[in-house]
Coordinates of C-alpha atoms in Angstrom, one line a residue:
M2 CA -16.6 13.7 -5.8
I3 CA -14.2 11.3 -4.2
P4 CA -10.8 12.9 -3.8
L5 CA -7.9 11.3 -5.4
V6 CA -4.1 12.0 -4.5
F7 CA -1.5 12.1 -7.2
H8 CA 2.0 13.6 -7.9
P9 CA 3.7 13.3 -11.1
I10 CA 7.1 12.3 -9.3
Y11 CA 5.2 8.7 -8.6
S12 CA 6.4 7.4 -11.8
Q13 CA 9.8 9.7 -12.1
L14 CA 12.4 7.4 -11.1
S15 CA 15.3 6.5 -13.1
L16 CA 16.0 2.6 -12.7
P17 CA 18.5 0.2 -14.6
E18 CA 17.2 -1.3 -17.5
R19 CA 14.9 -4.6 -16.9
H20 CA 14.5 -3.2 -13.1
R21 CA 11.4 -5.4 -11.4
F22 CA 9.6 -2.3 -10.3
P23 CA 7.3 -1.0 -12.8
I24 CA 7.4 2.7 -12.2
D25 CA 5.3 3.9 -15.2
K26 CA 2.2 2.6 -13.9
Y27 CA 1.3 5.4 -11.7
Q28 CA 1.3 7.8 -14.4
G29 CA -0.6 5.2 -16.6
I30 CA -3.4 5.1 -13.8
R31 CA -3.7 9.1 -13.8
N32 CA -4.0 8.8 -17.3
A33 CA -6.4 5.9 -17.7
L34 CA -8.6 7.8 -15.1
S35 CA -8.5 10.8 -17.4
S36 CA -9.6 9.0 -20.4
H37 CA -12.5 7.6 -18.2
G38 CA -13.9 11.0 -17.5
V39 CA -12.1 11.8 -14.1
A40 CA -11.9 15.6 -14.0
D41 CA -8.5 17.2 -12.9
S42 CA -10.1 19.0 -10.0
V43 CA -10.4 16.0 -8.2
F44 CA -6.8 15.2 -7.9
H45 CA -4.9 16.4 -5.1
T46 CA -1.0 17.0 -5.0
P47 CA 1.1 16.2 -2.1
S48 CA 4.4 18.0 -0.9
P49 CA 7.1 16.1 0.2
L50 CA 6.9 14.9 4.0
A51 CA 9.1 16.6 6.5
I52 CA 12.2 14.3 7.6
S53 CA 11.4 15.5 11.0
E54 CA 8.2 14.1 10.7
L55 CA 9.8 10.8 9.8
E56 CA 12.3 10.8 12.6
C57 CA 8.9 11.2 15.1
H58 CA 8.0 7.7 14.0
F59 CA 10.9 5.9 12.8
D60 CA 14.5 5.2 13.9
K61 CA 16.4 8.4 13.5
D62 CA 19.8 6.8 12.5
Y63 CA 18.1 5.1 9.8
V64 CA 16.1 8.2 8.5
Q65 CA 19.4 10.4 8.4
Q66 CA 21.5 7.7 6.6
L67 CA 18.8 7.0 4.0
T68 CA 17.8 10.4 3.0
S69 CA 21.6 11.5 3.1
G70 CA 22.8 8.9 0.9
T71 CA 25.1 7.3 3.6
L72 CA 22.8 4.2 4.4
D73 CA 25.3 1.1 3.6
T74 CA 25.4 -0.7 0.1
K75 CA 23.8 -3.9 1.8
A76 CA 21.1 -2.3 3.1
M77 CA 20.1 -0.7 0.2
R78 CA 20.2 -3.5 -1.6
R79 CA 17.5 -5.1 0.6
I80 CA 15.3 -2.0 -0.3
G81 CA 16.0 -2.9 -4.1
F82 CA 16.5 0.4 -5.5
P83 CA 19.9 2.5 -6.3
W84 CA 20.1 5.5 -4.0
S85 CA 19.7 8.9 -5.4
V86 CA 18.2 12.3 -4.7
Q87 CA 15.5 11.6 -7.0
L88 CA 14.5 8.2 -4.8
I89 CA 14.5 10.3 -1.8
E90 CA 12.2 13.2 -3.1
R91 CA 9.8 10.3 -4.8
T92 CA 9.6 8.5 -1.3
L93 CA 9.0 11.6 0.8
T94 CA 6.1 12.7 -1.6
A95 CA 4.7 9.1 -2.2
V96 CA 4.4 8.4 1.6
A97 CA 3.1 12.1 2.2
G98 CA 0.4 11.4 -0.8
T99 CA -0.8 8.3 1.4
C100 CA -1.0 11.0 4.8
L101 CA -3.0 13.4 2.8
T102 CA -5.2 10.7 1.2
A103 CA -5.9 9.3 5.0
E104 CA -6.8 13.1 6.1
L105 CA -9.3 13.7 3.0
A106 CA -10.6 10.5 3.7
I107 CA -11.6 11.4 7.4
K108 CA -12.9 14.8 5.8
Q109 CA -14.7 13.4 3.1
G110 CA -15.7 9.7 3.9
K111 CA -13.5 8.3 1.2
A112 CA -10.2 9.0 -0.9
L113 CA -7.9 7.1 -2.6
N114 CA -3.9 7.5 -3.5
L115 CA -2.4 6.3 -7.0
T116 CA 0.5 5.0 -5.2
G117 CA 1.1 3.5 -2.0
G118 CA 1.4 0.3 0.3
Y119 CA 5.0 0.6 1.3
H120 CA 4.3 -1.8 4.0
H121 CA 7.6 -3.8 4.0
A122 CA 9.4 -0.9 5.6
F123 CA 10.1 -1.4 9.4
S124 CA 11.4 1.5 11.7
D125 CA 15.0 0.8 11.2
F126 CA 15.3 -0.5 7.9
G127 CA 13.6 -0.8 4.2
S128 CA 12.8 -3.9 2.3
G129 CA 11.0 -5.1 -0.9
F130 CA 10.9 -1.5 -2.8
C131 CA 9.8 0.1 0.5
L132 CA 11.7 2.7 2.1
F133 CA 9.3 4.3 4.9
N134 CA 5.9 2.8 5.9
D135 CA 3.4 5.0 4.8
L136 CA 0.5 2.7 6.3
F137 CA 1.6 3.3 9.6
L138 CA 2.3 7.1 9.0
A139 CA -1.0 7.3 7.8
A140 CA -2.7 5.7 10.8
K141 CA -1.0 8.0 13.0
A142 CA -2.3 11.2 10.5
M143 CA -5.8 9.8 11.0
Q144 CA -5.5 9.3 14.9
K145 CA -4.8 13.3 15.0
F146 CA -8.5 13.9 14.1
S147 CA -11.1 14.1 16.8
G148 CA -13.1 10.7 17.2
I149 CA -10.4 8.5 15.4
D150 CA -8.9 6.8 18.0
N151 CA -8.7 2.9 16.5
V152 CA -7.6 2.3 13.1
L153 CA -7.9 -0.9 11.0
I154 CA -5.2 -1.8 8.2
I155 CA -6.4 -4.2 5.8
D156 CA -3.5 -5.5 3.6
F157 CA -4.6 -7.6 0.7
D158 CA -1.4 -7.3 -1.0
V159 CA 0.0 -10.5 -2.3
H160 CA 2.8 -9.9 0.3
Q161 CA 2.3 -10.0 3.7
G162 CA 2.6 -6.4 5.6
D163 CA 5.5 -7.5 7.6
G164 CA 6.8 -3.9 8.3
T165 CA 3.3 -2.5 9.2
A166 CA 2.8 -5.9 11.7
K167 CA 6.1 -4.8 13.6
L168 CA 5.6 -1.3 13.6
T169 CA 2.1 -1.9 15.3
Q170 CA 3.1 -5.2 17.2
Y171 CA 2.5 -3.0 20.6
D172 CA -0.1 -0.6 19.5
D173 CA -3.4 -1.8 20.4
S174 CA -4.9 1.1 18.5
I175 CA -4.1 -0.1 15.2
F176 CA -5.3 -3.5 14.0
T177 CA -3.8 -5.2 11.1
V178 CA -5.1 -7.7 8.6
S179 CA -3.2 -9.4 6.1
V180 CA -4.5 -12.0 3.5
H181 CA -1.4 -13.0 1.4
G182 CA 0.3 -15.6 -0.3
E183 CA 1.9 -18.1 2.3
K184 CA 4.6 -19.2 0.1
N185 CA 5.7 -15.8 -1.2
F186 CA 8.0 -12.9 -0.1
P187 CA 8.7 -12.0 3.2
Y188 CA 9.9 -15.6 3.7
R189 CA 10.2 -14.5 7.6
K190 CA 6.6 -13.6 8.5
Q191 CA 5.8 -11.0 11.2
H192 CA 2.4 -11.3 13.1
S193 CA -0.3 -9.3 12.2
N194 CA -3.6 -9.3 14.5
I195 CA -5.0 -11.4 11.6
D196 CA -2.9 -13.3 9.1
I197 CA -4.4 -15.6 6.5
G198 CA -1.9 -17.5 4.3
M199 CA -3.1 -18.5 0.7
A200 CA -1.5 -21.5 -1.0
K201 CA 0.1 -21.4 -4.3
G202 CA -2.4 -21.3 -7.3
C203 CA -5.3 -20.1 -5.0
E204 CA -8.2 -19.3 -7.4
D205 CA -11.0 -17.1 -7.0
D206 CA -13.5 -18.8 -4.8
E207 CA -11.1 -19.8 -2.1
Y208 CA -9.6 -16.5 -2.1
L209 CA -13.1 -14.5 -2.0
N210 CA -14.1 -16.8 0.8
A211 CA -11.1 -16.1 2.8
V212 CA -11.5 -12.5 2.3
Q213 CA -15.3 -12.8 3.4
E214 CA -14.4 -14.7 6.6
T215 CA -11.6 -12.3 7.4
L216 CA -13.7 -9.2 7.3
A217 CA -16.3 -11.2 9.3
M218 CA -13.8 -11.9 12.1
V219 CA -12.8 -8.1 11.8
A220 CA -15.9 -7.0 12.8
M221 CA -16.1 -9.2 15.6
Q222 CA -12.8 -8.6 17.0
F223 CA -12.1 -4.8 16.7
Q224 CA -14.3 -1.8 16.6
A225 CA -12.4 0.6 14.0
D226 CA -13.0 4.4 13.6
A227 CA -11.5 4.5 10.0
I228 CA -9.7 2.0 7.8
I229 CA -6.6 2.0 5.6
Y230 CA -7.0 -0.6 2.5
D231 CA -3.9 -1.8 0.8
A232 CA -5.3 -3.1 -2.5
G233 CA -2.4 -4.9 -4.1
V234 CA -3.1 -6.6 -7.3
D235 CA -0.2 -8.9 -7.3
I236 CA -2.8 -11.7 -6.5
H237 CA -3.7 -11.6 -10.0
I238 CA -3.4 -14.7 -12.1
N239 CA -0.8 -12.8 -14.6
D240 CA 1.4 -11.0 -12.0
D241 CA 4.9 -12.0 -12.2
L242 CA 5.8 -12.2 -8.5
G243 CA 2.2 -13.1 -7.4
L244 CA 1.9 -17.1 -7.5
L245 CA -1.8 -17.0 -7.1
N246 CA -4.4 -17.4 -9.8
I247 CA -7.2 -14.6 -9.1
T248 CA -8.9 -13.3 -12.4
T249 CA -9.3 -9.6 -12.9
E250 CA -13.0 -10.3 -11.6
G251 CA -12.1 -11.8 -8.5
V252 CA -9.5 -8.6 -7.9
S253 CA -12.9 -6.3 -8.5
A254 CA -15.0 -8.7 -6.2
R255 CA -12.3 -8.4 -3.3
D256 CA -12.1 -4.6 -3.7
D257 CA -16.2 -4.3 -3.6
M258 CA -16.4 -6.4 -0.3
V259 CA -13.9 -3.9 1.1
F260 CA -15.4 -0.9 0.3
A261 CA -18.9 -2.7 1.2
F262 CA -17.4 -3.6 4.5
A263 CA -16.5 0.2 5.3
E264 CA -20.0 1.4 4.4
S265 CA -21.8 -1.2 6.5
M266 CA -19.5 0.2 9.4
G267 CA -20.3 3.6 8.5
I268 CA -16.7 4.5 8.6
P269 CA -14.1 6.3 6.5
I270 CA -11.7 4.6 4.1
A271 CA -8.5 5.6 2.4
A272 CA -7.3 3.4 -0.2
V273 CA -3.7 2.8 -1.8
I274 CA -2.6 0.8 -4.8
G275 CA -0.1 -1.6 -3.6
G276 CA 2.0 -4.2 -5.6
G277 CA 1.3 -5.3 -9.2
Y278 CA 4.4 -6.7 -11.3
Q279 CA 3.0 -7.4 -14.9
R280 CA 5.7 -6.0 -17.4
D281 CA 2.8 -5.0 -19.3
I282 CA 2.0 -1.7 -17.7
D283 CA -1.3 -1.4 -20.0
A284 CA -2.5 -4.7 -18.5
L285 CA -1.4 -3.8 -15.2
V286 CA -3.2 -0.6 -14.9
E287 CA -6.2 -2.1 -16.1
V288 CA -6.2 -4.4 -12.8
H289 CA -5.4 -1.5 -10.9
L290 CA -8.6 0.3 -12.2
Q291 CA -11.0 -2.3 -10.4
L292 CA -10.2 -0.3 -7.3
Y293 CA -11.4 3.1 -8.8
K294 CA -14.3 1.3 -10.1
A295 CA -15.1 -0.3 -6.7
A296 CA -14.6 3.0 -4.9
G297 CA -17.2 4.5 -7.3
V298 CA -14.8 7.1 -8.9
I299 CA -15.2 5.7 -12.5

């Protein structure tokens, strides 16, 4: 059974009315997986990450100010959430969930989190609904295992993983790959090891060709021992923030390619769901479910 990681707190955050972040989608994915017959026994529950662990990898002043509620208003506005104790508890649990997913993937070959992909968080500031960069933390968690020296982060969210690129800029043991919307947030891009920017309105064939070519480049340029995959579905044609025209079938084909790539390399893969911003939660959940279908969960 493929291990899954979930905590109810993923969808427990009080937000202002009409807030852009679809907080209910995580519980929606959990419910949908259950309705597809996924047993409760495959779900693992993370505990909040210790603040001291964050301080090992990120700017200590930022960590302390954010977790204590003393970060200035402008910095919180850049993150996009109002500060609350609930926000911090949820964040610590969510990033811990991605780290747990990474560890389970190393042990069992494949694992998926029902949240994750907080790739806009830098060492000393958060941005775009991201407080702490779970992809970077998960890569470091993987590298604690014997034989896991080089980690590949594949980020196919529509928004470039700028925080991840910056955090790993001088770390040759982590290779970052981003296929994203060129004319979309963040407007100031960072430098991943491979960056492919797609034009507005890009459709399935062009997008999937870019994914295929990107994975081929990765195979030639980097010898990975493990993969972390950010499977953002904000590339979808109905996404409110995506600006691309990728169908549900296109999302499914992309995810199939990534899992086939991991299998062909014979290395473990940990996946997170990334972004997705349709206001219709049921429709959004259906697109996110393509990841679990591609992985063989359902």
